Amino acid sequence: MSLDPAVRELLDRSPDAPARPLTAVELRAAFAASRPRPGATAPVASVTDHHLPGGLRVRLYLPETSGPVPVFLWIHGGGWTIGSIEENEVASRAVCASAEVAVAAVEYRLAPEDPYPAAPSDCYAVLEWLAAGGAGPSVAPSRIAIGGESAGGNLSTVVSLMARDRGGPPIAAQVLICPVFGHPDDGFASYADFATGYGMTADAMRFFFAQYVPGSWDDPYVLPSRSDDLSGLPPALVLTAEYDVLRDEGEAFARRLSEAGVAVDLHRYAGQIHGFYGLYTDLPASPRSHAEVAGFLRRIFA
């Protein structure tokens, strides 16, 4: 399918790439200044920031419903280097309201100031906090799903691997949206086909890897695709975008999960680019993807 006309319009009005490479600090500032501002948001019962030991912040969204509800641990994207919980306000509220689940969005430490393993360590700490009842009586500590977009999708599976390997808290499901499961040098065709001109670039991914893991990326807790054993992981919903450098690695990983006996729903969003779910929420495909995630969570927790 050709690019969605709304996506083409978005790309046409996007700023040109900078004349020189930016540092991580400059890139964060540029991203914060240029990211789309949230439009209308779904009503929820409450939004509260919790501060865990070590300065870790978790934003908890609660739905308008009584009784302890399941919780969706959400991990934002940004190449482990940029981004924050602020950018996913629309998606987090939409899923909270529609699925009637709590959403716990984690503000993990960013590279290069805090490279691997800081991010997965933070996200795993939030999983343990939720499982211990840290979110309060409105949240069921034994009913946890996890998900994220881009680097957040990567971290969602990393945390799932950690929980499996450590005998940690059970995870009911994982939601993986345009996830990072390969390296730019792995030879996936989508890296060549969409290297420039579609928002996320191949060079940007190389930059992010250099910030996050200065050494080898062959550790399965860096790239789960390096794991020899994917059995025993939670059921997964995997959403990819047709015009995304990360498309092929996400779909290849979904097939590997299925081959390992993990239940997988895989859906490629035709005509879309990286960020269609949580960043570019004015795109027509964005609310459809929120509804798909909410429906998946409702089925998981039924």
Short mmCIF file of C-alpha atoms in Angstrom, two decimals:
data_model
loop_
_atom_site.label_atom_id
_atom_site.label_comp_id
_atom_site.label_asym_id
_atom_site.label_seq_id
_atom_site.Cartn_x
_atom_site.Cartn_y
_atom_site.Cartn_z
CA MET A 1 0.00 0.00 0.00
CA SER A 2 1.15 3.58 -0.60
CA LEU A 3 1.74 5.96 2.28
CA ASP A 4 -1.40 7.05 4.08
CA PRO A 5 -2.12 10.60 2.78
CA ALA A 6 -2.20 11.82 6.38
CA VAL A 7 1.28 10.37 6.90
CA ARG A 8 2.55 12.03 3.71
CA GLU A 9 1.19 15.38 4.91
CA LEU A 10 2.88 14.88 8.29
CA LEU A 11 6.24 14.07 6.68
CA ASP A 12 5.99 17.03 4.31
CA ARG A 13 5.66 19.46 7.19
CA SER A 14 8.29 17.81 9.40
CA PRO A 15 11.53 19.78 9.93
CA ASP A 16 14.60 18.87 7.91
CA ALA A 17 17.40 16.89 9.52
CA PRO A 18 19.97 19.10 11.33
CA ALA A 19 23.09 20.14 9.48
CA ARG A 20 25.32 18.35 11.98
CA PRO A 21 24.82 15.37 14.29
CA LEU A 22 23.26 16.33 17.61
CA THR A 23 24.31 15.19 21.05
CA ALA A 24 21.83 13.25 23.15
CA VAL A 25 21.06 16.36 25.21
CA GLU A 26 20.46 18.47 22.08
CA LEU A 27 18.36 15.72 20.54
CA ARG A 28 16.14 15.55 23.64
CA ALA A 29 15.58 19.30 23.53
CA ALA A 30 14.80 19.24 19.80
CA PHE A 31 12.43 16.31 20.24
CA ALA A 32 10.60 17.93 23.14
CA ALA A 33 10.20 21.15 21.14
CA SER A 34 8.98 19.49 17.95
CA ARG A 35 6.87 16.58 19.12
CA PRO A 36 3.14 16.94 18.45
CA ARG A 37 1.11 18.28 21.34
CA PRO A 38 -1.64 15.98 22.63
CA GLY A 39 -5.10 16.58 21.30
CA ALA A 40 -8.28 15.41 22.98
CA THR A 41 -7.72 12.78 25.66
CA ALA A 42 -10.04 10.14 27.06
CA PRO A 43 -11.37 10.82 30.57
CA VAL A 44 -9.97 8.65 33.37
CA ALA A 45 -10.63 8.59 37.11
CA SER A 46 -7.22 9.86 38.18
CA VAL A 47 -3.63 10.42 37.12
CA THR A 48 -0.99 10.28 39.87
CA ASP A 49 2.80 10.39 39.82
CA HIS A 50 4.56 7.98 42.18
CA HIS A 51 8.22 8.38 43.10
CA LEU A 52 10.09 5.16 43.79
CA PRO A 53 13.49 4.84 45.48
CA GLY A 54 16.35 6.11 43.35
CA GLY A 55 14.25 8.87 41.78
CA LEU A 56 12.27 6.53 39.52
CA ARG A 57 8.93 8.08 38.50
CA VAL A 58 5.80 6.12 37.58
CA ARG A 59 2.64 7.79 36.31
CA LEU A 60 -0.46 5.80 37.24
CA TYR A 61 -3.72 6.19 35.29
CA LEU A 62 -6.83 4.66 36.88
CA PRO A 63 -10.08 3.99 35.00
CA GLU A 64 -13.59 4.98 36.01
CA THR A 65 -14.49 1.61 37.52
CA SER A 66 -14.69 0.10 40.98
CA GLY A 67 -12.66 -2.72 42.45
CA PRO A 68 -9.03 -3.70 41.87
CA VAL A 69 -8.25 -3.58 38.15
CA PRO A 70 -5.45 -5.20 36.10
CA VAL A 71 -2.47 -3.02 35.28
CA PHE A 72 -0.64 -2.37 32.02
CA LEU A 73 3.02 -1.45 32.60
CA TRP A 74 3.85 0.97 29.77
CA ILE A 75 7.41 1.75 28.58
CA HIS A 76 7.93 4.72 26.26
CA GLY A 77 10.18 4.72 23.20
CA GLY A 78 13.01 6.99 22.14
CA GLY A 79 15.96 4.73 21.41
CA TRP A 80 16.71 4.39 25.15
CA THR A 81 18.06 7.97 24.79
CA ILE A 82 15.16 10.44 24.40
CA GLY A 83 11.46 10.54 25.17
CA SER A 84 9.41 10.47 28.35
CA ILE A 85 6.07 9.43 29.76
CA GLU A 86 4.71 12.82 28.71
CA GLU A 87 4.57 11.90 25.02
CA ASN A 88 2.15 8.98 25.45
CA GLU A 89 -0.62 10.78 27.32
CA VAL A 90 -3.21 10.21 24.58
CA ALA A 91 -2.48 6.50 24.17
CA SER A 92 -2.20 5.81 27.90
CA ARG A 93 -5.52 7.47 28.66
CA ALA A 94 -7.24 5.78 25.71
CA VAL A 95 -6.14 2.29 26.76
CA CYS A 96 -6.91 2.95 30.42
CA ALA A 97 -10.44 4.10 29.66
CA SER A 98 -11.32 1.57 26.96
CA ALA A 99 -9.77 -1.56 28.49
CA GLU A 100 -10.67 -0.55 32.07
CA VAL A 101 -7.15 -1.25 33.23
CA ALA A 102 -4.69 0.84 35.16
CA VAL A 103 -1.75 2.09 33.12
CA ALA A 104 1.59 2.51 34.89
CA ALA A 105 3.97 4.52 32.69
CA VAL A 106 7.62 4.37 33.77
CA GLU A 107 10.18 7.17 33.41
CA TYR A 108 13.32 5.02 33.19
CA ARG A 109 16.87 6.37 33.12
CA LEU A 110 18.22 7.33 29.70
CA ALA A 111 21.51 6.73 27.91
CA PRO A 112 24.25 7.79 27.45
CA GLU A 113 24.28 9.16 31.01
CA ASP A 114 22.83 5.84 32.19
CA PRO A 115 23.56 3.18 29.56
CA TYR A 116 22.51 -0.46 29.62
CA PRO A 117 21.52 -2.06 32.00
CA ALA A 118 19.93 0.99 33.66
CA ALA A 119 16.73 1.00 31.57
CA PRO A 120 15.77 -2.68 31.97
CA SER A 121 16.74 -2.55 35.65
CA ASP A 122 14.37 0.37 36.21
CA CYS A 123 11.53 -1.27 34.32
CA TYR A 124 11.98 -4.54 36.20
CA ALA A 125 11.94 -2.62 39.48
CA VAL A 126 8.55 -1.16 38.53
CA LEU A 127 7.27 -4.65 37.71
CA GLU A 128 8.30 -5.80 41.20
CA TRP A 129 6.75 -2.67 42.75
CA LEU A 130 3.43 -3.36 41.04
CA ALA A 131 3.51 -7.03 42.01
CA ALA A 132 4.14 -6.04 45.65
CA GLY A 133 1.04 -3.85 45.67
CA GLY A 134 2.89 -0.57 45.48
CA ALA A 135 0.25 1.03 43.25
CA GLY A 136 -2.37 0.73 46.00
CA PRO A 137 -5.64 -1.12 46.55
CA SER A 138 -7.20 -0.03 43.25
CA VAL A 139 -4.68 -2.15 41.28
CA ALA A 140 -4.62 -5.96 41.27
CA PRO A 141 -0.95 -6.86 41.87
CA SER A 142 -1.27 -10.33 40.34
CA ARG A 143 -2.72 -9.16 37.01
CA ILE A 144 0.04 -7.40 35.10
CA ALA A 145 0.63 -6.95 31.37
CA ILE A 146 3.57 -5.07 29.88
CA GLY A 147 4.07 -3.13 26.68
CA GLY A 148 5.90 -0.38 24.90
CA GLU A 149 6.70 1.29 21.62
CA SER A 150 10.07 1.08 19.80
CA ALA A 151 12.76 0.85 22.50
CA GLY A 152 9.88 0.39 24.93
CA GLY A 153 8.79 -2.71 23.01
CA ASN A 154 12.34 -4.01 23.28
CA LEU A 155 12.36 -3.37 27.04
CA SER A 156 8.98 -5.05 27.45
CA THR A 157 10.34 -8.34 26.13
CA VAL A 158 13.62 -7.88 28.02
CA VAL A 159 11.66 -7.51 31.28
CA SER A 160 9.58 -10.57 30.32
CA LEU A 161 12.80 -12.56 29.81
CA MET A 162 14.16 -11.33 33.13
CA ALA A 163 10.95 -12.32 34.93
CA ARG A 164 11.03 -15.76 33.32
CA ASP A 165 14.70 -16.34 34.06
CA ARG A 166 14.55 -15.06 37.65
CA GLY A 167 11.25 -16.62 38.61
CA GLY A 168 9.91 -13.10 38.99
CA PRO A 169 6.37 -11.75 38.94
CA PRO A 170 4.13 -13.39 36.33
CA ILE A 171 3.29 -11.29 33.27
CA ALA A 172 -0.03 -11.97 31.57
CA ALA A 173 0.85 -10.52 28.15
CA GLN A 174 3.21 -8.24 26.24
CA VAL A 175 2.28 -5.53 23.73
CA LEU A 176 5.12 -4.79 21.30
CA ILE A 177 4.64 -1.78 19.01
CA CYS A 178 7.26 -1.16 16.30
CA PRO A 179 9.76 -2.89 18.62
CA VAL A 180 13.56 -2.90 18.39
CA PHE A 181 14.69 -6.51 18.15
CA GLY A 182 17.56 -6.30 15.67
CA HIS A 183 20.59 -4.15 14.93
CA PRO A 184 20.95 -1.91 11.85
CA ASP A 185 23.68 -4.25 10.57
CA ASP A 186 21.51 -7.37 10.74
CA GLY A 187 20.56 -7.06 7.06
CA PHE A 188 16.79 -6.61 7.28
CA ALA A 189 15.39 -5.27 4.00
CA SER A 190 13.28 -2.60 5.73
CA TYR A 191 16.48 -0.91 6.91
CA ALA A 192 17.50 -0.39 3.29
CA ASP A 193 14.04 0.37 1.93
CA PHE A 194 13.15 3.03 4.51
CA ALA A 195 16.58 4.27 5.61
CA THR A 196 15.61 7.91 5.11
CA GLY A 197 12.51 9.93 4.42
CA TYR A 198 10.06 8.19 6.75
CA GLY A 199 10.72 9.79 10.13
CA MET A 200 12.85 7.20 11.92
CA THR A 201 16.10 6.70 9.98
CA ALA A 202 18.73 3.98 9.89
CA ASP A 203 21.36 6.47 11.05
CA ALA A 204 19.20 7.48 14.01
CA MET A 205 19.03 3.85 15.12
CA ARG A 206 22.81 3.54 14.85
CA PHE A 207 23.13 6.64 17.01
CA PHE A 208 20.77 5.22 19.62
CA PHE A 209 22.65 1.93 19.81
CA ALA A 210 25.94 3.80 20.27
CA GLN A 211 24.46 5.68 23.24
CA TYR A 212 22.80 2.68 24.87
CA VAL A 213 25.38 -0.06 24.43
CA PRO A 214 28.91 1.17 23.70
CA GLY A 215 30.12 -2.45 23.54
CA SER A 216 28.53 -5.64 22.24
CA TRP A 217 24.78 -5.86 21.61
CA ASP A 218 24.70 -9.67 21.58
CA ASP A 219 23.33 -9.94 25.14
CA PRO A 220 19.70 -11.21 24.98
CA TYR A 221 18.80 -8.57 27.57
CA VAL A 222 19.92 -5.97 25.00
CA LEU A 223 18.42 -7.67 21.94
CA PRO A 224 16.02 -10.52 22.76
CA SER A 225 16.51 -11.80 19.20
CA ARG A 226 19.91 -13.03 20.44
CA SER A 227 18.21 -15.39 22.89
CA ASP A 228 18.36 -19.10 22.05
CA ASP A 229 15.18 -19.77 24.03
CA LEU A 230 12.01 -17.72 23.74
CA SER A 231 9.73 -20.34 25.27
CA GLY A 232 7.69 -19.48 28.32
CA LEU A 233 7.26 -15.81 27.42
CA PRO A 234 3.84 -14.15 27.74
CA PRO A 235 1.38 -14.03 24.84
CA ALA A 236 2.18 -11.12 22.56
CA LEU A 237 0.44 -8.54 20.43
CA VAL A 238 2.94 -7.22 17.86
CA LEU A 239 2.10 -4.13 15.78
CA THR A 240 4.44 -3.01 13.00
CA ALA A 241 4.35 -0.12 10.53
CA GLU A 242 4.73 -0.73 6.79
CA TYR A 243 7.15 2.19 6.26
CA ASP A 244 9.46 1.63 9.23
CA VAL A 245 13.10 0.55 9.36
CA LEU A 246 12.12 -1.71 12.31
CA ARG A 247 9.30 -3.47 10.45
CA ASP A 248 11.09 -6.65 9.38
CA GLU A 249 12.86 -7.35 12.67
CA GLY A 250 9.59 -6.99 14.59
CA GLU A 251 7.81 -9.41 12.29
CA ALA A 252 10.73 -11.86 12.32
CA PHE A 253 10.71 -11.85 16.11
CA ALA A 254 6.96 -12.44 16.17
CA ARG A 255 7.50 -15.53 14.02
CA ARG A 256 10.23 -16.75 16.39
CA LEU A 257 7.92 -16.29 19.35
CA SER A 258 5.24 -18.32 17.60
CA GLU A 259 7.74 -21.07 16.76
CA ALA A 260 8.69 -21.18 20.46
CA GLY A 261 5.07 -21.88 21.39
CA VAL A 262 4.11 -18.33 22.40
CA ALA A 263 0.67 -17.16 21.29
CA VAL A 264 1.17 -14.17 18.97
CA ASP A 265 -1.15 -11.71 17.24
CA LEU A 266 0.79 -9.88 14.51
CA HIS A 267 -0.67 -6.89 12.66
CA ARG A 268 1.16 -4.71 10.13
CA TYR A 269 -0.37 -1.23 9.86
CA ALA A 270 -0.41 -0.49 6.15
CA GLY A 271 0.72 2.93 4.99
CA GLN A 272 2.02 3.92 8.44
CA ILE A 273 5.39 5.07 9.81
CA HIS A 274 7.23 4.65 13.08
CA GLY A 275 5.44 6.50 15.89
CA PHE A 276 1.90 6.10 14.56
CA TYR A 277 0.73 4.65 17.90
CA GLY A 278 1.95 6.93 20.64
CA LEU A 279 3.59 9.96 19.04
CA TYR A 280 1.55 10.97 15.99
CA THR A 281 -1.84 10.57 17.61
CA ASP A 282 -3.60 12.81 15.05
CA LEU A 283 -3.10 10.13 12.39
CA PRO A 284 -6.31 8.20 11.64
CA ALA A 285 -4.51 4.91 12.36
CA SER A 286 -3.54 5.96 15.86
CA PRO A 287 -6.92 5.60 17.61
CA ARG A 288 -7.47 2.34 15.74
CA SER A 289 -4.25 1.00 17.22
CA HIS A 290 -5.25 2.15 20.72
CA ALA A 291 -8.53 0.29 20.31
CA GLU A 292 -6.67 -2.84 19.18
CA VAL A 293 -4.40 -2.76 22.21
CA ALA A 294 -7.35 -2.19 24.53
CA GLY A 295 -9.25 -5.08 22.95
CA PHE A 296 -6.27 -7.37 23.34
CA LEU A 297 -5.93 -6.47 27.03
CA ARG A 298 -9.65 -7.00 27.63
CA ARG A 299 -9.35 -10.50 26.17
CA ILE A 300 -6.23 -11.28 28.18
CA PHE A 301 -7.80 -10.21 31.45
CA ALA A 302 -11.31 -11.54 30.78
#
